[in-house]
Amino acid sequence: MKGIRAEMKLAPNLFKNPELKATRAGFGSAMTALGESDENVVALCADLSGSLKLGDFISKWPDRFFQSGVAEQNMVNMAVGLALSGKIPFATSFGVFMPMRTLDQIRISVCYNNANVKLAASHTGITVGPDGATHQVLEDIAVMRVLPKMKVIVPADAVETEKATISAAKIDGPVYLRFGRQNAPVYTTKDTPFEIGKINKLRDGKDVAIVACGVMVYISLLAAEELSKNGIEASVLNCHTIKPIDSEALIKAAKECGAVVTAEEHQKSGGLGSAVAEVLVESESVPMEIIGIEDRFGESGESDELMEKYGLTSTNIVKAVKNVLKRK
Amino acid sequence: MNPHHFDIDTLTFTAKEIRGDILRMLEKAGSGHPGGSLGMADIFTALYFNILNHSPEDPLWSERDRVVLSNGHICPVLYATLARSGYFDLEELKTLRVLGSRLQGHPSRLDLPGIETSAASLGQGLSISVGMALAARLDKEKHKIFALLSDGELQEGSSWEAANAAAKWQLDNLIAVVDRNNIQIDGNTEDIFPLEPLRDKFEAFNWIVLEINGNDMEQILQVFESAIKMKGQPVCIIAHTTPGKGVSFMENKYEWHGIAPSRIEMMEGLAELRLEEVAYERN
């Protein structure tokens, strides 16, 4: 495993049939852990508690779960009322419904109040698959990260999701957590560091820095392996926190590598790539490519088919790296 | 307990002083919403000077009753009431809508003590109140949540999501007050987007509904005293108020929903209220 940084404590079977699990599964186990450790943690869900893996929390603490029905706007503001009363509410749904339907509530009541509300959205991105475009939220990172006081976290795998959820409960103020529906490799371990706002550099390489979030982090590692065979060494940065973004690590990577490629399961505009570009144009302008969805809606299909059709594979990353290196 | 516990005569006089504050604040600011602010002065006065358990010296006292003002645009009445109750100096009322002021054009919780939630975009306060009522129940706390709503904001669908939620959890620690003044920006509510039969709607949503003249201090005190004791269901008080109450040329005129009085209009209003005809000085 050339270049993989030992201090990241990634799973030894990183590239050999890693366990597959949806990131949302890590959310369910984190909620159970939080339920045990802090009686102020409460959960709300808009008729999707199974999908959000809240079953265990609900059976253990039925009084601390508020089934909110198909009424997301009310759910978010109930969470605000709970937060303003000292609770740590996790409001949960699919990303297409929350945050997308509830932007006004999130802007005025969550953020302007600086209410201690955690928004946990599952079934985000194109990997939602057969449900099609209506259910594939590709704009949420952009919309959430422009809101003052909001923090935005996109965990890379189920283990990191668990850490992100627990960390979110421990800080004061609004946090948006983004999860996926589809099984994905689990390759971070309980010993992998996690701190909100701190990039994890998973792989060392001097030629290019690949900055990714969510499912694209693993795909970036695969791309780095492929590039290495062609004599190109890539750093891979897991930028799980889109906001506040780790400017220091990004600038350092840009200086060291002189070229950057970003990858996200989200529209190209406004997401991780934009956030990285905003940092770099002001301090360390280097050639950059952004991999994401090209200003269009998704469609029905299997996750891997969609990832391929919409340009989110390791092959796309390899190609982007080769392009960016020409501009170096 | 209530720190003032005024009798009816003192409450009536205080409401009048608050109306004077509202006129002076809006005239000085040059913009804002007099109609609903003047109309709700009696209810705000009754709450803060008689009904509510609260503590101006300790605005975040955990046992306080919560007042969630959902239609944030009538904040002049909230600011004047809070100042007269002792949350901050009356002098500060002059800073309404001025750069750097704690008295923002719409309430900002992080800026001013006594504000339970920032508010402005309509149809949100009842949901926040439901969350507060659920938290109080979970913690076995006895305080009440008073959600102050406008009639116009009941046109927002989210208001009815909240009404459903309050009934689902049978939140008898939640009392909603609908300012039924029949006006909104573009005209009268029944012409713009009808709300009637409003009582039947809340009853169909499994709320207890009480109706009062929201400008009659005796009725206001009585309705709150009985609403507080009701069990098993949330209570909605439909308060029929006169928008612009106390200033004859503003009363029942939707045009006064959202424009400030001129210096002359303010002076006329103060004269009608038999208050000192003095404006806030300009800087």
Tab-separated table of N, CA, C and O in Angstrom, chain B residues 23-127:
chain	number	residue	atom	x	y	z
B	23	LEU	N	-45.495	54.195	18.862
B	23	LEU	CA	-45.586	55.309	17.910
B	23	LEU	C	-44.269	56.065	17.821
B	23	LEU	O	-43.793	56.392	16.725
B	24	ARG	N	-43.672	56.332	18.989
B	24	ARG	CA	-42.406	57.090	18.989
B	24	ARG	C	-41.293	56.300	18.312
B	24	ARG	O	-40.493	56.832	17.542
B	25	MET	N	-41.230	54.980	18.615
B	25	MET	CA	-40.183	54.138	18.014
B	25	MET	C	-40.304	54.113	16.490
B	25	MET	O	-39.317	54.239	15.769
B	26	LEU	N	-41.526	53.930	16.029
B	26	LEU	CA	-41.716	53.782	14.586
B	26	LEU	C	-41.488	55.106	13.862
B	26	LEU	O	-40.921	55.141	12.767
B	27	GLU	N	-41.920	56.201	14.489
B	27	GLU	CA	-41.699	57.513	13.872
B	27	GLU	C	-40.213	57.773	13.736
B	27	GLU	O	-39.717	58.207	12.698
B	28	LYS	N	-39.476	57.492	14.803
B	28	LYS	CA	-38.018	57.721	14.783
B	28	LYS	C	-37.343	56.801	13.763
B	28	LYS	O	-36.487	57.227	12.998
B	29	ALA	N	-37.765	55.529	13.754
B	29	ALA	CA	-37.135	54.565	12.840
B	29	ALA	C	-37.472	54.882	11.386
B	29	ALA	O	-36.678	54.625	10.481
B	30	GLY	N	-38.668	55.402	11.165
B	30	GLY	CA	-39.079	55.731	9.796
B	30	GLY	C	-39.593	54.544	9.011
B	30	GLY	O	-39.935	54.662	7.839
B	31	SER	N	-39.623	53.376	9.642
B	31	SER	CA	-40.216	52.194	9.010
B	31	SER	C	-40.602	51.220	10.106
B	31	SER	O	-40.154	51.359	11.246
B	32	GLY	N	-41.428	50.242	9.752
B	32	GLY	CA	-41.871	49.259	10.746
B	32	GLY	C	-43.366	49.044	10.658
B	32	GLY	O	-44.014	49.534	9.729
B	33	HIS	N	-43.914	48.315	11.632
B	33	HIS	CA	-45.284	47.791	11.526
B	33	HIS	C	-46.160	48.233	12.691
B	33	HIS	O	-46.190	47.562	13.734
B	34	PRO	N	-46.926	49.298	12.526
B	34	PRO	CA	-47.744	49.783	13.638
B	34	PRO	C	-49.053	49.002	13.861
B	34	PRO	O	-49.462	48.831	15.010
B	35	GLY	N	-49.690	48.525	12.795
B	35	GLY	CA	-51.032	47.941	12.926
B	35	GLY	C	-51.105	46.842	13.971
B	35	GLY	O	-51.802	46.953	14.978
B	36	GLY	N	-50.361	45.764	13.731
B	36	GLY	CA	-50.374	44.627	14.648
B	36	GLY	C	-49.741	44.960	15.989
B	36	GLY	O	-50.161	44.440	17.036
B	37	SER	N	-48.736	45.840	15.990
B	37	SER	CA	-48.072	46.199	17.249
B	37	SER	C	-49.056	46.876	18.199
B	37	SER	O	-49.150	46.518	19.383
B	38	LEU	N	-49.804	47.847	17.670
B	38	LEU	CA	-50.784	48.549	18.517
B	38	LEU	C	-51.925	47.614	18.927
B	38	LEU	O	-52.382	47.633	20.066
B	39	GLY	N	-52.334	46.768	17.988
B	39	GLY	CA	-53.446	45.857	18.260
B	39	GLY	C	-53.147	44.865	19.369
B	39	GLY	O	-54.036	44.440	20.105
B	40	MET	N	-51.889	44.460	19.477
B	40	MET	CA	-51.503	43.431	20.448
B	40	MET	C	-50.982	44.016	21.765
B	40	MET	O	-50.539	43.266	22.648
B	41	ALA	N	-51.023	45.313	21.914
B	41	ALA	CA	-50.446	45.929	23.125
B	41	ALA	C	-51.135	45.443	24.406
B	41	ALA	O	-50.476	45.244	25.434
B	42	ASP	N	-52.442	45.235	24.343
B	42	ASP	CA	-53.142	44.803	25.559
B	42	ASP	C	-52.731	43.383	25.961
B	42	ASP	O	-52.517	43.095	27.136
B	43	ILE	N	-52.612	42.511	24.973
B	43	ILE	CA	-52.248	41.118	25.280
B	43	ILE	C	-50.807	41.035	25.795
B	43	ILE	O	-50.525	40.337	26.779
B	44	PHE	N	-49.891	41.770	25.177
B	44	PHE	CA	-48.507	41.770	25.670
B	44	PHE	C	-48.449	42.302	27.100
B	44	PHE	O	-47.729	41.763	27.946
B	45	THR	N	-49.195	43.360	27.354
B	45	THR	CA	-49.177	43.939	28.694
B	45	THR	C	-49.718	42.945	29.715
B	45	THR	O	-49.113	42.741	30.782
B	46	ALA	N	-50.834	42.316	29.383
B	46	ALA	CA	-51.420	41.337	30.307
B	46	ALA	C	-50.435	40.213	30.610
B	46	ALA	O	-50.261	39.806	31.762
B	47	LEU	N	-49.766	39.734	29.550
B	47	LEU	CA	-48.823	38.626	29.757
B	47	LEU	C	-47.675	39.044	30.669
B	47	LEU	O	-47.426	38.424	31.715
B	48	TYR	N	-46.949	40.076	30.286
B	48	TYR	CA	-45.703	40.405	30.997
B	48	TYR	C	-45.933	41.056	32.354
B	48	TYR	O	-45.077	40.959	33.241
B	49	PHE	N	-47.105	41.721	32.529
B	49	PHE	CA	-47.312	42.448	33.781
B	49	PHE	C	-48.316	41.771	34.710
B	49	PHE	O	-48.652	42.314	35.744
B	50	ASN	N	-48.772	40.570	34.307
B	50	ASN	CA	-49.697	39.875	35.192
B	50	ASN	C	-49.623	38.356	35.096
B	50	ASN	O	-49.559	37.670	36.110
B	51	ILE	N	-49.621	37.838	33.890
B	51	ILE	CA	-49.811	36.379	33.713
B	51	ILE	C	-48.515	35.572	33.818
B	51	ILE	O	-48.459	34.541	34.488
B	52	LEU	N	-47.481	36.025	33.139
B	52	LEU	CA	-46.270	35.206	32.988
B	52	LEU	C	-45.460	35.068	34.271
B	52	LEU	O	-45.304	36.037	35.022
B	53	ASN	N	-44.910	33.880	34.466
B	53	ASN	CA	-43.812	33.721	35.409
B	53	ASN	C	-42.549	34.075	34.644
B	53	ASN	O	-42.194	33.395	33.682
B	54	HIS	N	-41.905	35.146	35.048
B	54	HIS	CA	-40.665	35.521	34.365
B	54	HIS	C	-39.847	36.427	35.270
B	54	HIS	O	-40.325	36.852	36.336
B	55	SER	N	-38.625	36.680	34.856
B	55	SER	CA	-37.732	37.448	35.690
B	55	SER	C	-36.859	38.349	34.814
B	55	SER	O	-35.896	37.874	34.205
B	56	PRO	N	-37.195	39.633	34.718
B	56	PRO	CA	-36.412	40.536	33.865
B	56	PRO	C	-34.935	40.570	34.248
B	56	PRO	O	-34.075	40.770	33.390
B	57	GLU	N	-34.620	40.331	35.514
B	57	GLU	CA	-33.210	40.357	35.954
B	57	GLU	C	-32.492	39.085	35.512
B	57	GLU	O	-31.269	39.049	35.457
B	58	ASP	N	-33.249	38.035	35.253
B	58	ASP	CA	-32.657	36.746	34.890
B	58	ASP	C	-33.431	36.197	33.693
B	58	ASP	O	-34.232	35.268	33.824
B	59	PRO	N	-33.183	36.790	32.519
B	59	PRO	CA	-34.018	36.468	31.354
B	59	PRO	C	-34.012	34.984	30.977
B	59	PRO	O	-34.951	34.516	30.355
B	60	LEU	N	-32.957	34.261	31.362
B	60	LEU	CA	-32.883	32.842	30.987
B	60	LEU	C	-33.251	31.912	32.143
B	60	LEU	O	-32.963	30.718	32.120
B	61	TRP	N	-33.905	32.464	33.167
B	61	TRP	CA	-34.386	31.660	34.305
B	61	TRP	C	-35.092	30.419	33.757
B	61	TRP	O	-36.024	30.535	32.957
B	62	SER	N	-34.668	29.238	34.209
B	62	SER	CA	-35.146	28.007	33.549
B	62	SER	C	-36.645	27.762	33.744
B	62	SER	O	-37.283	27.111	32.929
B	63	GLU	N	-37.223	28.300	34.799
B	63	GLU	CA	-38.647	28.029	35.050
B	63	GLU	C	-39.576	29.063	34.412
B	63	GLU	O	-40.789	29.033	34.626
B	64	ARG	N	-38.986	30.006	33.674
B	64	ARG	CA	-39.840	31.053	33.091
B	64	ARG	C	-40.833	30.477	32.078
B	64	ARG	O	-40.539	29.477	31.416
B	65	ASP	N	-41.979	31.132	31.967
B	65	ASP	CA	-42.868	30.839	30.850
B	65	ASP	C	-42.218	31.397	29.588
B	65	ASP	O	-41.555	32.426	29.634
B	66	ARG	N	-42.414	30.698	28.487
B	66	ARG	CA	-41.819	31.144	27.225
B	66	ARG	C	-42.856	31.881	26.378
B	66	ARG	O	-43.967	31.367	26.201
B	67	VAL	N	-42.449	33.023	25.859
B	67	VAL	CA	-43.276	33.726	24.874
B	67	VAL	C	-42.561	33.660	23.536
B	67	VAL	O	-41.473	34.211	23.375
B	68	VAL	N	-43.172	32.945	22.604
B	68	VAL	CA	-42.588	32.822	21.276
B	68	VAL	C	-43.387	33.721	20.339
B	68	VAL	O	-44.539	33.422	20.015
B	69	LEU	N	-42.794	34.824	19.955
B	69	LEU	CA	-43.463	35.717	18.996
B	69	LEU	C	-43.143	35.215	17.595
B	69	LEU	O	-42.002	35.265	17.151
B	70	SER	N	-44.165	34.693	16.918
B	70	SER	CA	-43.939	34.104	15.596
B	70	SER	C	-43.935	35.161	14.498
B	70	SER	O	-43.078	35.144	13.618
B	71	ASN	N	-44.900	36.083	14.561
B	71	ASN	CA	-44.914	37.152	13.542
B	71	ASN	C	-44.005	38.279	14.029
B	71	ASN	O	-44.445	39.286	14.579
B	72	GLY	N	-42.729	38.069	13.800
B	72	GLY	CA	-41.697	38.956	14.349
B	72	GLY	C	-41.844	40.415	13.969
B	72	GLY	O	-41.311	41.289	14.662
B	73	HIS	N	-42.603	40.704	12.918
B	73	HIS	CA	-42.689	42.103	12.476
B	73	HIS	C	-43.403	43.000	13.484
B	73	HIS	O	-43.266	44.209	13.419
B	74	ILE	N	-44.148	42.424	14.438
B	74	ILE	CA	-44.764	43.297	15.447
B	74	ILE	C	-43.842	43.462	16.671
B	74	ILE	O	-44.281	43.801	17.768
B	75	CYS	N	-42.547	43.268	16.444
B	75	CYS	CA	-41.590	43.380	17.551
B	75	CYS	C	-41.592	44.731	18.284
B	75	CYS	O	-41.190	44.762	19.449
B	76	PRO	N	-42.023	45.851	17.686
B	76	PRO	CA	-42.060	47.068	18.506
B	76	PRO	C	-42.859	46.879	19.801
B	76	PRO	O	-42.459	47.373	20.854
B	77	VAL	N	-43.957	46.126	19.731
B	77	VAL	CA	-44.744	45.910	20.955
B	77	VAL	C	-43.981	45.016	21.934
B	77	VAL	O	-44.015	45.219	23.146
B	78	LEU	N	-43.239	44.053	21.403
B	78	LEU	CA	-42.445	43.190	22.284
B	78	LEU	C	-41.315	43.987	22.932
B	78	LEU	O	-41.090	43.903	24.146
B	79	TYR	N	-40.614	44.798	22.136
B	79	TYR	CA	-39.494	45.580	22.679
B	79	TYR	C	-39.984	46.557	23.757
B	79	TYR	O	-39.369	46.673	24.825
B	80	ALA	N	-41.076	47.264	23.460
B	80	ALA	CA	-41.572	48.247	24.422
B	80	ALA	C	-42.014	47.554	25.714
B	80	ALA	O	-41.752	48.043	26.827
B	81	THR	N	-42.650	46.390	25.569
B	81	THR	CA	-43.103	45.647	26.750
B	81	THR	C	-41.908	45.167	27.573
B	81	THR	O	-41.894	45.297	28.804
B	82	LEU	N	-40.911	44.610	26.889
B	82	LEU	CA	-39.721	44.122	27.603
B	82	LEU	C	-39.027	45.275	28.331
B	82	LEU	O	-38.613	45.138	29.489
B	83	ALA	N	-38.911	46.424	27.660
B	83	ALA	CA	-38.230	47.561	28.283
B	83	ALA	C	-39.008	48.023	29.516
B	83	ALA	O	-38.436	48.223	30.592
B	84	ARG	N	-40.310	48.163	29.385
B	84	ARG	CA	-41.116	48.624	30.531
B	84	ARG	C	-41.134	47.602	31.659
B	84	ARG	O	-41.293	47.957	32.819
B	85	SER	N	-40.963	46.322	31.291
B	85	SER	CA	-40.927	45.280	32.317
B	85	SER	C	-39.574	45.220	33.021
B	85	SER	O	-39.451	44.603	34.081
B	86	GLY	N	-38.545	45.854	32.422
B	86	GLY	CA	-37.243	45.913	33.088
B	86	GLY	C	-36.135	45.104	32.452
B	86	GLY	O	-35.075	44.931	33.039
B	87	TYR	N	-36.371	44.577	31.251
B	87	TYR	CA	-35.320	43.785	30.593
B	87	TYR	C	-34.158	44.660	30.117
B	87	TYR	O	-33.035	44.213	30.037
B	88	PHE	N	-34.467	45.889	29.750
B	88	PHE	CA	-33.415	46.834	29.344
B	88	PHE	C	-33.988	48.236	29.474
B	88	PHE	O	-35.192	48.409	29.725
B	89	ASP	N	-33.117	49.222	29.301
B	89	ASP	CA	-33.517	50.599	29.539
B	89	ASP	C	-34.479	51.117	28.463
B	89	ASP	O	-34.304	50.834	27.280
B	90	LEU	N	-35.454	51.884	28.912
B	90	LEU	CA	-36.419	52.470	27.965
B	90	LEU	C	-35.732	53.301	26.880
B	90	LEU	O	-36.200	53.378	25.749
B	91	GLU	N	-34.621	53.932	27.261
B	91	GLU	CA	-33.861	54.766	26.312
B	91	GLU	C	-33.498	53.991	25.042
B	91	GLU	O	-33.414	54.556	23.956
B	92	GLU	N	-33.272	52.691	25.236
B	92	GLU	CA	-32.799	51.884	24.104
B	92	GLU	C	-33.871	51.742	23.018
B	92	GLU	O	-33.554	51.425	21.859
B	93	LEU	N	-35.142	51.988	23.384
B	93	LEU	CA	-36.212	51.888	22.381
B	93	LEU	C	-35.966	52.838	21.210
B	93	LEU	O	-36.395	52.586	20.090
B	94	LYS	N	-35.236	53.919	21.482
B	94	LYS	CA	-34.948	54.898	20.420
B	94	LYS	C	-34.071	54.318	19.322
B	94	LYS	O	-33.921	54.918	18.268
B	95	THR	N	-33.440	53.187	19.602
B	95	THR	CA	-32.478	52.637	18.626
B	95	THR	C	-33.104	51.648	17.657
B	95	THR	O	-32.387	51.036	16.850
B	96	LEU	N	-34.427	51.473	17.714
B	96	LEU	CA	-35.076	50.508	16.817
B	96	LEU	C	-34.600	50.691	15.379
B	96	LEU	O	-34.646	51.803	14.851
B	97	ARG	N	-34.151	49.605	14.776
B	97	ARG	CA	-33.788	49.563	13.343
B	97	ARG	C	-32.569	50.414	12.982
B	97	ARG	O	-32.338	50.695	11.805
B	98	VAL	N	-31.800	50.831	13.987
B	98	VAL	CA	-30.612	51.644	13.716
B	98	VAL	C	-29.391	50.732	13.643
B	98	VAL	O	-29.314	49.721	14.349
B	99	LEU	N	-28.437	51.094	12.810
B	99	LEU	CA	-27.218	50.286	12.662
B	99	LEU	C	-26.556	50.041	14.015
B	99	LEU	O	-26.321	50.978	14.783
B	100	GLY	N	-26.302	48.776	14.321
B	100	GLY	CA	-25.620	48.431	15.563
B	100	GLY	C	-26.553	48.229	16.744
B	100	GLY	O	-26.115	47.852	17.829
B	101	SER	N	-27.845	48.450	16.554
B	101	SER	CA	-28.799	48.326	17.665
B	101	SER	C	-29.083	46.862	18.004
B	101	SER	O	-29.026	45.991	17.133
B	102	ARG	N	-29.428	46.630	19.283
B	102	ARG	CA	-29.904	45.298	19.674
B	102	ARG	C	-31.365	45.117	19.263
B	102	ARG	O	-31.896	44.018	19.302
B	103	LEU	N	-32.024	46.231	18.950
B	103	LEU	CA	-33.431	46.188	18.546
B	103	LEU	C	-33.513	46.108	17.027
B	103	LEU	O	-33.741	47.088	16.332
B	104	GLN	N	-33.286	44.912	16.527
B	104	GLN	CA	-33.294	44.695	15.090
B	104	GLN	C	-34.708	44.871	14.531
B	104	GLN	O	-35.698	44.777	15.268
B	105	GLY	N	-34.787	45.093	13.230
B	105	GLY	CA	-36.073	45.271	12.566
B	105	GLY	C	-37.018	44.101	12.783
B	105	GLY	O	-38.238	44.264	12.794
B	106	HIS	N	-36.451	42.937	12.930
B	106	HIS	CA	-37.192	41.746	13.362
B	106	HIS	C	-36.364	41.106	14.461
B	106	HIS	O	-35.134	41.186	14.447
B	107	PRO	N	-36.995	40.460	15.442
B	107	PRO	CA	-36.287	40.066	16.670
B	107	PRO	C	-35.094	39.137	16.423
B	107	PRO	O	-35.186	38.191	15.652
B	108	SER	N	-34.025	39.418	17.127
B	108	SER	CA	-32.814	38.611	17.039
B	108	SER	C	-32.472	38.107	18.439
B	108	SER	O	-32.079	38.867	19.304
B	109	ARG	N	-32.637	36.808	18.621
B	109	ARG	CA	-32.438	36.205	19.940
B	109	ARG	C	-31.039	36.436	20.481
B	109	ARG	O	-30.845	36.671	21.679
B	110	LEU	N	-30.044	36.374	19.583
B	110	LEU	CA	-28.673	36.462	20.068
B	110	LEU	C	-28.307	37.885	20.473
B	110	LEU	O	-27.294	38.114	21.111
B	111	ASP	N	-29.121	38.848	20.069
B	111	ASP	CA	-28.800	40.242	20.356
B	111	ASP	C	-29.449	40.778	21.628
B	111	ASP	O	-28.845	41.567	22.340
B	112	LEU	N	-30.686	40.399	21.875
B	112	LEU	CA	-31.446	41.081	22.921
B	112	LEU	C	-31.965	40.110	23.975
B	112	LEU	O	-32.577	39.095	23.638
B	113	PRO	N	-31.743	40.416	25.266
B	113	PRO	CA	-32.296	39.539	26.311
B	113	PRO	C	-33.822	39.565	26.282
B	113	PRO	O	-34.430	40.590	25.995
B	114	GLY	N	-34.425	38.415	26.560
B	114	GLY	CA	-35.881	38.333	26.590
B	114	GLY	C	-36.491	37.830	25.300
B	114	GLY	O	-37.688	37.555	25.248
B	115	ILE	N	-35.663	37.706	24.260
B	115	ILE	CA	-36.175	37.177	22.986
B	115	ILE	C	-35.974	35.662	23.001
B	115	ILE	O	-34.847	35.190	23.075
B	116	GLU	N	-37.060	34.914	22.909
B	116	GLU	CA	-36.939	33.454	22.962
B	116	GLU	C	-36.483	32.871	21.631
B	116	GLU	O	-35.826	31.835	21.602
B	117	THR	N	-36.873	33.503	20.534
B	117	THR	CA	-36.406	33.032	19.234
B	117	THR	C	-36.371	34.184	18.243
B	117	THR	O	-37.214	35.069	18.288
B	118	SER	N	-35.384	34.158	17.379
B	118	SER	CA	-35.367	35.077	16.251
B	118	SER	C	-36.550	34.702	15.369
B	118	SER	O	-36.860	33.526	15.220
B	119	ALA	N	-37.195	35.685	14.792
B	119	ALA	CA	-38.398	35.370	14.017
B	119	ALA	C	-38.659	36.443	12.987
B	119	ALA	O	-38.319	37.603	13.180
B	120	ALA	N	-39.269	36.037	11.923
B	120	ALA	CA	-39.705	36.973	10.893
B	120	ALA	C	-40.425	36.203	9.806
B	120	ALA	O	-41.579	36.481	9.507
B	121	SER	N	-39.751	35.230	9.219
B	121	SER	CA	-40.394	34.450	8.185
B	121	SER	C	-41.557	33.698	8.836
B	121	SER	O	-41.370	32.981	9.814
B	122	LEU	N	-42.747	33.888	8.309
B	122	LEU	CA	-43.956	33.452	9.013
B	122	LEU	C	-44.142	31.945	9.007
B	122	LEU	O	-43.572	31.228	8.201
B	123	GLY	N	-44.972	31.496	9.943
B	123	GLY	CA	-45.323	30.087	9.992
B	123	GLY	C	-44.293	29.215	10.673
B	123	GLY	O	-44.254	28.007	10.459
B	124	GLN	N	-43.453	29.801	11.507
B	124	GLN	CA	-42.402	29.009	12.163
B	124	GLN	C	-42.553	28.938	13.685
B	124	GLN	O	-42.121	27.986	14.321
B	125	GLY	N	-43.132	29.972	14.278
B	125	GLY	CA	-43.142	30.053	15.740
B	125	GLY	C	-43.928	28.958	16.433
B	125	GLY	O	-43.550	28.510	17.515
B	126	LEU	N	-45.001	28.501	15.795
B	126	LEU	CA	-45.799	27.463	16.464
B	126	LEU	C	-45.008	26.150	16.536
B	126	LEU	O	-45.044	25.455	17.550
B	127	SER	N	-44.274	25.850	15.484
B	127	SER	CA	-43.449	24.627	15.499
B	127	SER	C	-42.364	24.719	16.574
B	127	SER	O	-42.095	23.742	17.283
